[in-house]
């Protein structure tokens, strides 16, 4: 019984850390314009819309965060093998992984923007200087929290996978959670605020992203400030629930039926969430219906 209580405590702590990681990851991605909406940022200069949005996407978030978290976990694992304190080892590993992320962001921004030079899209040095450091700060929080979750799974719960492999798996899961949950909020609600809500993005509006903020031209800090309110927390809750339910079912039900109990509970949890999602989708469609252009008021 004591082992189950201890495991539930570790599960709750891991879920809290994962929630922080998910929120930081989505905000970092939105500031760097790395996820799915990045295609519109890349397209904008080609359509004649020069902007000041940081544009660093080369790979999608899942493989990128799989690389960074695996790198941070691998370095932390090596430092711990050198008898360095685990907390300090995780901090050092995450910091070194963030330097790789910073190089990635710099070269991606310069390379992608240089490819758009014939469309008169300039490289803004002030954007490069300010946005890179901000994305690195958010990436550090996401990497550190995720590597800590992996270490808790290893040291406290006795997971058989080595720390770097856990980092790869959960880094991919972290990037997927942010890409699926927070990025649509950034893309549709922020980049296309000039389109009627629910109307989608017509082909004629491709690349015509919102480029001006309340005062002057919009930059990626504005996008991060906006998406951190709802998109980031939503991504954090998504990733936190994934980690919590994954560890919870393992801790509580793994002793049942030689491990099959945990598998069955996992299937049941997936089915429950699928039913809830379907109910919400049907309710939203019946309540709001398809988008209809408002009728012009008669004079």
mmCIF file of C-alpha atoms in Angstrom:
data_model
loop_
_atom_site.group_PDB
_atom_site.id
_atom_site.type_symbol
_atom_site.label_atom_id
_atom_site.label_comp_id
_atom_site.label_asym_id
_atom_site.label_seq_id
_atom_site.Cartn_x
_atom_site.Cartn_y
_atom_site.Cartn_z
ATOM 1 C CA UNK A 1 0.000 0.000 0.000
ATOM 2 C CA UNK A 2 2.828 2.377 0.860
ATOM 3 C CA UNK A 3 4.399 1.776 -2.544
ATOM 4 C CA UNK A 4 1.132 2.679 -4.293
ATOM 5 C CA UNK A 5 0.745 5.862 -2.241
ATOM 6 C CA UNK A 6 4.355 6.819 -2.991
ATOM 7 C CA UNK A 7 3.803 6.075 -6.669
ATOM 8 C CA UNK A 8 0.655 8.221 -6.769
ATOM 9 C CA UNK A 9 2.619 11.089 -5.212
ATOM 10 C CA UNK A 10 5.329 10.781 -7.852
ATOM 11 C CA UNK A 11 2.617 10.581 -10.513
ATOM 12 C CA UNK A 12 1.047 13.826 -9.296
ATOM 13 C CA UNK A 13 4.428 15.574 -9.229
ATOM 14 C CA UNK A 14 5.246 14.318 -12.725
ATOM 15 C CA UNK A 15 1.849 15.505 -13.987
ATOM 16 C CA UNK A 16 2.458 18.972 -12.536
ATOM 17 C CA UNK A 17 5.898 19.176 -14.143
ATOM 18 C CA UNK A 18 4.447 17.995 -17.450
ATOM 19 C CA UNK A 19 1.789 20.713 -17.281
ATOM 20 C CA UNK A 20 4.511 23.349 -16.915
ATOM 21 C CA UNK A 21 6.494 21.763 -19.753
ATOM 22 C CA UNK A 22 3.502 21.753 -22.092
ATOM 23 C CA UNK A 23 2.689 25.408 -21.447
ATOM 24 C CA UNK A 24 6.311 26.465 -21.978
ATOM 25 C CA UNK A 25 6.645 24.346 -25.116
ATOM 26 C CA UNK A 26 3.585 25.828 -26.803
ATOM 27 C CA UNK A 27 4.595 29.388 -25.960
ATOM 28 C CA UNK A 28 8.121 28.736 -27.277
ATOM 29 C CA UNK A 29 6.717 27.275 -30.467
ATOM 30 C CA UNK A 30 4.330 30.189 -31.016
ATOM 31 C CA UNK A 31 7.026 32.797 -30.439
ATOM 32 C CA UNK A 32 9.309 30.960 -32.859
ATOM 33 C CA UNK A 33 6.446 30.179 -35.269
ATOM 34 C CA UNK A 34 7.595 26.594 -35.493
ATOM 35 C CA UNK A 35 4.398 24.575 -35.617
ATOM 36 C CA UNK A 36 1.664 24.060 -38.180
ATOM 37 C CA UNK A 37 0.768 27.775 -38.609
ATOM 38 C CA UNK A 38 4.350 28.419 -39.722
ATOM 39 C CA UNK A 39 3.376 27.666 -43.324
ATOM 40 C CA UNK A 40 1.372 30.891 -43.441
ATOM 41 C CA UNK A 41 4.294 32.855 -41.975
ATOM 42 C CA UNK A 42 6.567 31.402 -44.638
ATOM 43 C CA UNK A 43 4.015 32.122 -47.351
ATOM 44 C CA UNK A 44 3.321 35.737 -46.359
ATOM 45 C CA UNK A 45 6.330 37.389 -48.091
ATOM 46 C CA UNK A 46 5.639 35.401 -51.234
ATOM 47 C CA UNK A 47 2.169 36.931 -51.282
ATOM 48 C CA UNK A 48 3.580 40.430 -50.750
ATOM 49 C CA UNK A 49 3.131 40.678 -46.982
ATOM 50 C CA UNK A 50 6.468 41.510 -45.357
ATOM 51 C CA UNK A 51 6.398 40.854 -41.602
ATOM 52 C CA UNK A 52 8.461 40.858 -38.415
ATOM 53 C CA UNK A 53 7.511 37.385 -37.194
ATOM 54 C CA UNK A 54 10.322 35.078 -36.066
ATOM 55 C CA UNK A 55 10.376 32.056 -38.366
ATOM 56 C CA UNK A 56 12.506 29.141 -37.200
ATOM 57 C CA UNK A 57 10.725 25.965 -38.308
ATOM 58 C CA UNK A 58 12.761 23.288 -40.040
ATOM 59 C CA UNK A 59 11.244 20.229 -38.394
ATOM 60 C CA UNK A 60 7.904 19.912 -36.661
ATOM 61 C CA UNK A 61 7.668 20.145 -32.897
ATOM 62 C CA UNK A 62 7.603 16.383 -32.133
ATOM 63 C CA UNK A 63 10.973 15.537 -33.755
ATOM 64 C CA UNK A 64 12.525 18.824 -32.612
ATOM 65 C CA UNK A 65 11.556 18.347 -28.963
ATOM 66 C CA UNK A 66 12.406 14.676 -29.212
ATOM 67 C CA UNK A 67 15.947 15.768 -30.119
ATOM 68 C CA UNK A 68 16.256 18.469 -27.448
ATOM 69 C CA UNK A 69 14.790 16.479 -24.560
ATOM 70 C CA UNK A 70 16.759 13.359 -25.526
ATOM 71 C CA UNK A 71 19.919 15.463 -25.675
ATOM 72 C CA UNK A 72 19.211 17.035 -22.279
ATOM 73 C CA UNK A 73 18.387 13.630 -20.764
ATOM 74 C CA UNK A 74 21.457 12.002 -22.299
ATOM 75 C CA UNK A 75 23.782 14.696 -20.961
ATOM 76 C CA UNK A 76 22.133 14.563 -17.535
ATOM 77 C CA UNK A 77 22.545 10.770 -17.564
ATOM 78 C CA UNK A 78 26.253 11.162 -18.365
ATOM 79 C CA UNK A 79 26.744 13.755 -15.622
ATOM 80 C CA UNK A 80 24.998 11.518 -13.078
ATOM 81 C CA UNK A 81 27.308 8.679 -14.128
ATOM 82 C CA UNK A 82 30.148 11.040 -13.136
ATOM 83 C CA UNK A 83 28.629 11.193 -9.617
ATOM 84 C CA UNK A 84 27.234 14.707 -10.070
ATOM 85 C CA UNK A 85 24.129 15.589 -8.059
ATOM 86 C CA UNK A 86 21.017 14.625 -10.103
ATOM 87 C CA UNK A 87 19.416 18.082 -9.840
ATOM 88 C CA UNK A 88 22.607 19.805 -10.972
ATOM 89 C CA UNK A 89 23.061 17.185 -13.705
ATOM 90 C CA UNK A 90 19.561 17.844 -15.072
ATOM 91 C CA UNK A 91 20.130 21.605 -14.988
ATOM 92 C CA UNK A 92 23.447 21.285 -16.837
ATOM 93 C CA UNK A 93 22.050 18.831 -19.376
ATOM 94 C CA UNK A 94 19.027 21.031 -20.064
ATOM 95 C CA UNK A 95 21.202 24.140 -20.387
ATOM 96 C CA UNK A 96 23.483 22.490 -22.935
ATOM 97 C CA UNK A 97 20.478 21.212 -24.873
ATOM 98 C CA UNK A 98 19.095 24.749 -24.939
ATOM 99 C CA UNK A 99 22.315 26.015 -26.536
ATOM 100 C CA UNK A 100 21.691 23.525 -29.335
ATOM 101 C CA UNK A 101 18.125 24.823 -29.568
ATOM 102 C CA UNK A 102 19.468 28.389 -29.812
ATOM 103 C CA UNK A 103 21.826 27.454 -32.656
ATOM 104 C CA UNK A 104 18.934 25.673 -34.351
ATOM 105 C CA UNK A 105 16.685 28.723 -33.998
ATOM 106 C CA UNK A 106 19.350 31.133 -35.276
ATOM 107 C CA UNK A 107 20.329 29.137 -38.337
ATOM 108 C CA UNK A 108 16.687 28.329 -39.117
ATOM 109 C CA UNK A 109 15.617 31.964 -38.979
ATOM 110 C CA UNK A 110 18.547 33.182 -41.068
ATOM 111 C CA UNK A 111 18.247 30.376 -43.590
ATOM 112 C CA UNK A 112 14.501 30.592 -44.086
ATOM 113 C CA UNK A 113 14.510 34.377 -44.256
ATOM 114 C CA UNK A 114 17.434 34.416 -46.698
ATOM 115 C CA UNK A 115 15.464 32.123 -48.992
ATOM 116 C CA UNK A 116 12.765 34.823 -49.116
ATOM 117 C CA UNK A 117 15.119 37.653 -50.089
ATOM 118 C CA UNK A 118 13.765 37.765 -53.629
ATOM 119 C CA UNK A 119 10.373 38.583 -52.116
ATOM 120 C CA UNK A 120 11.954 41.548 -50.255
ATOM 121 C CA UNK A 121 11.662 39.944 -46.820
ATOM 122 C CA UNK A 122 14.578 41.371 -44.775
ATOM 123 C CA UNK A 123 16.449 39.802 -41.874
ATOM 124 C CA UNK A 124 15.641 41.877 -38.785
ATOM 125 C CA UNK A 125 18.667 41.737 -36.498
ATOM 126 C CA UNK A 126 16.718 43.060 -33.508
ATOM 127 C CA UNK A 127 14.127 40.288 -33.980
ATOM 128 C CA UNK A 128 16.909 37.693 -34.162
ATOM 129 C CA UNK A 129 18.531 38.976 -30.965
ATOM 130 C CA UNK A 130 15.391 39.367 -28.890
ATOM 131 C CA UNK A 131 13.322 36.381 -30.021
ATOM 132 C CA UNK A 132 16.110 33.798 -29.890
ATOM 133 C CA UNK A 133 16.787 34.432 -26.211
ATOM 134 C CA UNK A 134 13.067 34.312 -25.382
ATOM 135 C CA UNK A 135 12.562 31.007 -27.178
ATOM 136 C CA UNK A 136 15.645 29.613 -25.425
ATOM 137 C CA UNK A 137 14.233 30.598 -22.029
ATOM 138 C CA UNK A 138 10.924 28.870 -22.702
ATOM 139 C CA UNK A 139 12.677 25.851 -24.205
ATOM 140 C CA UNK A 140 14.800 25.495 -21.064
ATOM 141 C CA UNK A 141 11.702 25.318 -18.883
ATOM 142 C CA UNK A 142 10.119 22.721 -21.176
ATOM 143 C CA UNK A 143 13.277 20.594 -21.449
ATOM 144 C CA UNK A 144 14.149 20.793 -17.741
ATOM 145 C CA UNK A 145 10.628 19.826 -16.628
ATOM 146 C CA UNK A 146 10.418 16.923 -19.082
ATOM 147 C CA UNK A 147 13.865 15.549 -18.218
ATOM 148 C CA UNK A 148 12.898 15.751 -14.541
ATOM 149 C CA UNK A 149 9.764 13.714 -15.285
ATOM 150 C CA UNK A 150 11.941 11.116 -17.028
ATOM 151 C CA UNK A 151 14.331 11.004 -14.066
ATOM 152 C CA UNK A 152 11.427 10.499 -11.637
ATOM 153 C CA UNK A 153 10.199 7.618 -13.770
ATOM 154 C CA UNK A 154 13.674 6.056 -13.666
ATOM 155 C CA UNK A 155 14.725 6.628 -10.085
ATOM 156 C CA UNK A 156 11.425 6.640 -8.185
ATOM 157 C CA UNK A 157 9.212 4.330 -10.260
ATOM 158 C CA UNK A 158 11.922 2.003 -11.548
ATOM 159 C CA UNK A 159 11.177 2.358 -15.255
ATOM 160 C CA UNK A 160 13.398 -0.037 -17.239
ATOM 161 C CA UNK A 161 14.157 2.364 -20.125
ATOM 162 C CA UNK A 162 17.398 4.396 -19.851
ATOM 163 C CA UNK A 163 17.050 8.132 -19.342
ATOM 164 C CA UNK A 164 17.980 9.194 -22.932
ATOM 165 C CA UNK A 165 15.382 6.851 -24.433
ATOM 166 C CA UNK A 166 12.714 8.134 -22.059
ATOM 167 C CA UNK A 167 13.718 11.653 -23.069
ATOM 168 C CA UNK A 168 13.225 10.829 -26.738
ATOM 169 C CA UNK A 169 9.792 9.272 -26.165
ATOM 170 C CA UNK A 170 8.433 12.000 -23.907
ATOM 171 C CA UNK A 171 10.040 14.771 -25.958
ATOM 172 C CA UNK A 172 8.128 13.562 -29.011
ATOM 173 C CA UNK A 173 4.954 13.378 -26.905
ATOM 174 C CA UNK A 174 5.548 16.910 -25.598
ATOM 175 C CA UNK A 175 5.948 18.347 -29.087
ATOM 176 C CA UNK A 176 2.904 16.463 -30.350
ATOM 177 C CA UNK A 177 0.743 17.777 -27.484
ATOM 178 C CA UNK A 178 1.711 21.382 -28.171
ATOM 179 C CA UNK A 179 1.335 21.017 -31.919
ATOM 180 C CA UNK A 180 -2.120 19.461 -31.694
ATOM 181 C CA UNK A 181 -3.521 21.568 -28.855
ATOM 182 C CA UNK A 182 -1.952 25.021 -28.785
ATOM 183 C CA UNK A 183 -0.905 25.707 -32.358
ATOM 184 C CA UNK A 184 -4.403 25.848 -33.884
ATOM 185 C CA UNK A 185 -5.182 28.551 -31.331
ATOM 186 C CA UNK A 186 -2.143 30.519 -32.440
ATOM 187 C CA UNK A 187 -2.738 29.979 -36.148
ATOM 188 C CA UNK A 188 -6.449 30.650 -36.511
ATOM 189 C CA UNK A 189 -7.134 32.973 -33.596
ATOM 190 C CA UNK A 190 -3.967 35.071 -33.713
ATOM 191 C CA UNK A 191 -2.646 35.065 -37.255
ATOM 192 C CA UNK A 192 -6.092 35.523 -38.779
ATOM 193 C CA UNK A 193 -7.867 37.821 -36.353
ATOM 194 C CA UNK A 194 -8.967 39.882 -39.364
ATOM 195 C CA UNK A 195 -11.124 36.968 -40.584
ATOM 196 C CA UNK A 196 -14.620 36.381 -39.237
ATOM 197 C CA UNK A 197 -14.629 33.842 -36.416
ATOM 198 C CA UNK A 198 -15.584 30.387 -37.676
ATOM 199 C CA UNK A 199 -15.186 31.303 -41.333
ATOM 200 C CA UNK A 200 -11.895 29.464 -41.785
ATOM 201 C CA UNK A 201 -9.130 30.850 -43.977
ATOM 202 C CA UNK A 202 -10.188 31.336 -47.608
ATOM 203 C CA UNK A 203 -7.597 30.705 -50.305
ATOM 204 C CA UNK A 204 -7.583 34.400 -51.175
ATOM 205 C CA UNK A 205 -6.369 35.158 -47.631
ATOM 206 C CA UNK A 206 -3.436 32.721 -47.726
ATOM 207 C CA UNK A 207 -0.367 34.461 -46.358
ATOM 208 C CA UNK A 208 -2.335 37.572 -45.396
ATOM 209 C CA UNK A 209 -1.548 37.189 -41.704
ATOM 210 C CA UNK A 210 -2.103 39.994 -39.206
ATOM 211 C CA UNK A 211 1.132 41.969 -39.224
ATOM 212 C CA UNK A 212 0.297 44.981 -37.052
ATOM 213 C CA UNK A 213 -0.180 45.106 -33.301
ATOM 214 C CA UNK A 214 -1.804 47.714 -31.093
ATOM 215 C CA UNK A 215 1.259 49.920 -31.498
ATOM 216 C CA UNK A 216 3.461 49.393 -34.537
ATOM 217 C CA UNK A 217 4.281 46.188 -36.343
ATOM 218 C CA UNK A 218 3.495 42.901 -34.650
ATOM 219 C CA UNK A 219 6.374 40.659 -33.649
ATOM 220 C CA UNK A 220 6.608 37.248 -32.073
ATOM 221 C CA UNK A 221 6.601 38.580 -28.511
ATOM 222 C CA UNK A 222 3.058 39.800 -29.170
ATOM 223 C CA UNK A 223 2.115 36.326 -30.360
ATOM 224 C CA UNK A 224 3.649 34.721 -27.294
ATOM 225 C CA UNK A 225 1.860 37.102 -24.955
ATOM 226 C CA UNK A 226 -1.435 36.236 -26.636
ATOM 227 C CA UNK A 227 -1.030 32.462 -26.838
ATOM 228 C CA UNK A 228 0.345 32.145 -23.299
ATOM 229 C CA UNK A 229 -3.101 33.065 -21.969
ATOM 230 C CA UNK A 230 -5.064 30.109 -23.364
ATOM 231 C CA UNK A 231 -3.085 28.111 -25.928
ATOM 232 C CA UNK A 232 -0.149 27.480 -23.579
ATOM 233 C CA UNK A 233 -2.234 26.376 -20.564
ATOM 234 C CA UNK A 234 -4.364 24.161 -22.830
ATOM 235 C CA UNK A 235 -1.235 22.443 -24.140
ATOM 236 C CA UNK A 236 0.055 22.109 -20.582
ATOM 237 C CA UNK A 237 -3.142 20.470 -19.381
ATOM 238 C CA UNK A 238 -3.062 18.135 -22.374
ATOM 239 C CA UNK A 239 0.504 16.962 -21.755
ATOM 240 C CA UNK A 240 -0.010 16.878 -17.988
ATOM 241 C CA UNK A 241 -3.032 14.596 -18.341
ATOM 242 C CA UNK A 242 -1.119 12.332 -20.726
ATOM 243 C CA UNK A 243 1.727 11.911 -18.233
ATOM 244 C CA UNK A 244 -0.566 11.605 -15.218
ATOM 245 C CA UNK A 245 -2.875 8.951 -16.651
ATOM 246 C CA UNK A 246 0.020 7.027 -18.165
ATOM 247 C CA UNK A 247 1.850 6.790 -14.835
ATOM 248 C CA UNK A 248 -1.314 6.420 -12.732
ATOM 249 C CA UNK A 249 -2.566 3.344 -14.562
ATOM 250 C CA UNK A 250 0.893 1.796 -14.423
ATOM 251 C CA UNK A 251 1.414 2.418 -10.705
ATOM 252 C CA UNK A 252 -2.031 1.239 -9.613
ATOM 253 C CA UNK A 253 -2.925 -1.537 -12.055
ATOM 254 C CA UNK A 254 0.369 -3.053 -13.196
ATOM 255 C CA UNK A 255 0.239 -5.738 -10.446
ATOM 256 C CA UNK A 256 -3.176 -6.866 -11.776
ATOM 257 C CA UNK A 257 -3.143 -9.836 -14.181
ATOM 258 C CA UNK A 258 0.607 -9.660 -14.830
ATOM 259 C CA UNK A 259 0.425 -6.163 -16.305
ATOM 260 C CA UNK A 260 -2.694 -6.659 -18.420
ATOM 261 C CA UNK A 261 -4.695 -4.668 -15.908
ATOM 262 C CA UNK A 262 -2.754 -1.509 -16.747
ATOM 263 C CA UNK A 263 -3.259 -2.106 -20.470
ATOM 264 C CA UNK A 264 -7.019 -2.596 -20.085
ATOM 265 C CA UNK A 265 -7.338 0.525 -17.941
ATOM 266 C CA UNK A 266 -5.412 2.482 -20.570
ATOM 267 C CA UNK A 267 -7.850 1.338 -23.269
ATOM 268 C CA UNK A 268 -10.812 2.303 -21.055
ATOM 269 C CA UNK A 269 -9.346 5.784 -20.420
ATOM 270 C CA UNK A 270 -8.858 6.324 -24.171
ATOM 271 C CA UNK A 271 -12.450 5.263 -24.875
ATOM 272 C CA UNK A 272 -13.806 7.579 -22.178
ATOM 273 C CA UNK A 273 -11.938 10.569 -23.587
ATOM 274 C CA UNK A 274 -13.023 9.666 -27.120
ATOM 275 C CA UNK A 275 -16.671 9.644 -26.015
ATOM 276 C CA UNK A 276 -16.271 12.982 -24.221
ATOM 277 C CA UNK A 277 -14.573 14.538 -27.261
ATOM 278 C CA UNK A 278 -17.303 13.287 -29.570
ATOM 279 C CA UNK A 279 -20.027 14.632 -27.298
ATOM 280 C CA UNK A 280 -18.398 18.076 -27.163
ATOM 281 C CA UNK A 281 -17.952 18.146 -30.946
ATOM 282 C CA UNK A 282 -21.589 17.214 -31.633
ATOM 283 C CA UNK A 283 -22.837 19.686 -29.026
ATOM 284 C CA UNK A 284 -20.738 22.506 -30.548
ATOM 285 C CA UNK A 285 -21.930 21.769 -34.092
ATOM 286 C CA UNK A 286 -25.588 21.656 -33.049
ATOM 287 C CA UNK A 287 -25.284 24.760 -30.895
ATOM 288 C CA UNK A 288 -23.338 27.003 -33.251
ATOM 289 C CA UNK A 289 -23.911 25.362 -36.617
ATOM 290 C CA UNK A 290 -21.935 26.119 -39.783
ATOM 291 C CA UNK A 291 -20.531 29.552 -40.369
ATOM 292 C CA UNK A 292 -23.000 31.910 -42.014
ATOM 293 C CA UNK A 293 -22.061 35.381 -43.261
ATOM 294 C CA UNK A 294 -24.048 37.988 -41.329
ATOM 295 C CA UNK A 295 -26.775 39.747 -43.239
ATOM 296 C CA UNK A 296 -26.205 43.430 -43.923
ATOM 297 C CA UNK A 297 -28.563 45.665 -42.007
ATOM 298 C CA UNK A 298 -30.944 47.570 -44.188
ATOM 299 C CA UNK A 299 -30.564 51.316 -44.268
#
